[in-house]
XYZ file of C-alpha atoms in Angstrom:
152
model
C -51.795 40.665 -112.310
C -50.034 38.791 -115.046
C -48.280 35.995 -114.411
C -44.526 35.663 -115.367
C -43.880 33.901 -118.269
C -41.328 30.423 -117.725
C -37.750 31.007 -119.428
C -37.179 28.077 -122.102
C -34.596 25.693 -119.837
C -37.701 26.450 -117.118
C -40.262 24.648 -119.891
C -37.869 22.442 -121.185
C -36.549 21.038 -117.424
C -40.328 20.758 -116.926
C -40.820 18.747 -120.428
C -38.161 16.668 -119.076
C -39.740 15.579 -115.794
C -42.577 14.822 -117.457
C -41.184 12.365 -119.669
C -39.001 10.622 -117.275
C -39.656 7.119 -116.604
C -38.888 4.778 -113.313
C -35.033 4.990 -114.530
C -34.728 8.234 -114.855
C -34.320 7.985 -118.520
C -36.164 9.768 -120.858
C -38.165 7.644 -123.201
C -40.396 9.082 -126.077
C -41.882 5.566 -127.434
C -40.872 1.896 -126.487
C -39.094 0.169 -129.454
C -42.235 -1.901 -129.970
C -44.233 -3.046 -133.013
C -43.061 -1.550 -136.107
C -45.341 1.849 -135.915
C -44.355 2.929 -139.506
C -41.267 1.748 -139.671
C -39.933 -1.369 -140.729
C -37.434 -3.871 -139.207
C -34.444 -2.905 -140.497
C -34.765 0.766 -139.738
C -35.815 -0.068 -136.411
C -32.819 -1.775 -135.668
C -30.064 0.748 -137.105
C -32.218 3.317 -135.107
C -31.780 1.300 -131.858
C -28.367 1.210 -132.707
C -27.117 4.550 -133.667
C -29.242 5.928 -130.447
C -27.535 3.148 -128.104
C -23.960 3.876 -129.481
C -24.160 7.739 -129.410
C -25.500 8.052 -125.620
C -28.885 9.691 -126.635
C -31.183 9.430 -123.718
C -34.603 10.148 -126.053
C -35.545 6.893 -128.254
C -37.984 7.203 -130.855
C -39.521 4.901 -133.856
C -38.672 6.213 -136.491
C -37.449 9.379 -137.977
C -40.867 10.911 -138.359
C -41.221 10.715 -134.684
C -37.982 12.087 -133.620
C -38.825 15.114 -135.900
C -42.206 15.340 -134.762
C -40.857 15.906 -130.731
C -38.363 18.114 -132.475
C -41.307 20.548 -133.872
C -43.233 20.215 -130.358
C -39.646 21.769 -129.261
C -39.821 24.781 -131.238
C -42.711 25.988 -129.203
C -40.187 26.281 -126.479
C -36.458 26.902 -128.034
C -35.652 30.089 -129.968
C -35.045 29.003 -133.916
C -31.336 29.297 -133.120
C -31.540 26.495 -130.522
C -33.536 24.823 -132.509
C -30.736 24.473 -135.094
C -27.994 23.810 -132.700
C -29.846 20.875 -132.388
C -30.435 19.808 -135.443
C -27.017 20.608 -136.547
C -25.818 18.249 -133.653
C -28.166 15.604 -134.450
C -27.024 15.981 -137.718
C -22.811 15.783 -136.517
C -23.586 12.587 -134.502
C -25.486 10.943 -137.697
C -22.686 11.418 -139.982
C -20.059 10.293 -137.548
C -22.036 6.725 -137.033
C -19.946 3.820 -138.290
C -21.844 0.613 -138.178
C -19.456 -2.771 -139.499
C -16.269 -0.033 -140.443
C -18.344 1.449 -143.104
C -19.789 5.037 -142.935
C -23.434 4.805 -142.672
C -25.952 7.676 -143.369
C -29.136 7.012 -141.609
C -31.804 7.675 -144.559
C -35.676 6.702 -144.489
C -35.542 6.951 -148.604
C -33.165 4.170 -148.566
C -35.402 2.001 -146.246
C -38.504 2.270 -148.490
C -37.020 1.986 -151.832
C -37.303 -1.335 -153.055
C -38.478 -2.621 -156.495
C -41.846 -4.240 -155.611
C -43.353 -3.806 -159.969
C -41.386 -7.527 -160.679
C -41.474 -10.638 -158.482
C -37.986 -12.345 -157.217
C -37.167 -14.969 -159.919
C -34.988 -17.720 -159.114
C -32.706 -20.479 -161.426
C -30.035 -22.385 -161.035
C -26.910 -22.233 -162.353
C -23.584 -24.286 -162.290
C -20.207 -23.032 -161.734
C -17.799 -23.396 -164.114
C -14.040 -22.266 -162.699
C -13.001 -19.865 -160.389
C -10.456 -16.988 -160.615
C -8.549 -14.817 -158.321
C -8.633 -11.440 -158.515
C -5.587 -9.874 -156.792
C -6.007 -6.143 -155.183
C -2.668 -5.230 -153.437
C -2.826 -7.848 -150.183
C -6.460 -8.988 -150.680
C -7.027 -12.458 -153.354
C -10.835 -12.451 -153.959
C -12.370 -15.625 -155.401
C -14.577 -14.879 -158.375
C -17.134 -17.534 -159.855
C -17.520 -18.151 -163.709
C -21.023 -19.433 -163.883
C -23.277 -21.033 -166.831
C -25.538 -18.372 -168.717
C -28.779 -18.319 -167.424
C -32.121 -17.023 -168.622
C -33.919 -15.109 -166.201
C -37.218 -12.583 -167.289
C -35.884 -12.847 -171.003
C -32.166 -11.834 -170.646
C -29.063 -14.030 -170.760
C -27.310 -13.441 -167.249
């Protein structure tokens, strides 16, 4: 006799209970040593999942796709994009400090690590206002520098 085969909310309610901690929440991966991620991405990750009531908490980006994939085995392709499409809603509507922030691992590792940080002082010759409508910013008229063969 064959046996029936489990619908997908049967194999995803079962995925489910086997994930769930003491809580009742469901946690992929403590927030714990950087696993492939550095600090700052770990922390804007905490923070957009805290902020948009996600109950899964992953790493890094690499891991939430990676339990994404392990999905498809058990959610036709069209569920499979209503999720992504909602992860992909709740991203773009994440505000951190009133600015509109896109959550992008590219951004994270790009950094220019061919020159070393050179440092020189500098003294401050006047400061001017610049008015924009309401807002007066100060800005500082320094002394020319050299720094790595160009005048600043």
């Amino acid at each position: 006799m064959k046996a029936k085969n489990p619908s997908n909310e049967e194999l995803i309610e079962s995925l489910k209970l086997s994930l769930l901690d003491d809580e009742g929440k469901i946690k992929i991966s403590e927030l714990k040593a950087l696993q492939g991620g550095n600090e700052l991405e770990i922390k804007v990750l905490r923070s957009f999942l805290k902020t948009e009531d996600f109950s899964f908490y992953f790493t890094t980006l690499d891991e939430f796709f990676a339990y994404l994939f392990l999905l498809l085995d058990f959610l036709t392709l069209q569920e499979f994009y209503d999720v992504l499409h909602c992860f992909k809603e709740k991203k773009l509507k994440t505000e951190i400090k009133e600015n509109l922030f896109d959550i992008d691992i590219e951004t994270f590792k790009s950094y220019p690590s061919s020159f070393d940080a050179e440092e020189v002082e500098s003294t401050v010759i006047d400061i001017e206002w610049s008015e924009s409508g309401a807002n007066y910013t100060p800005v500082a008229i320094i002394e020319p520098v050299l720094i790595a063969g160009s005048t600043v």
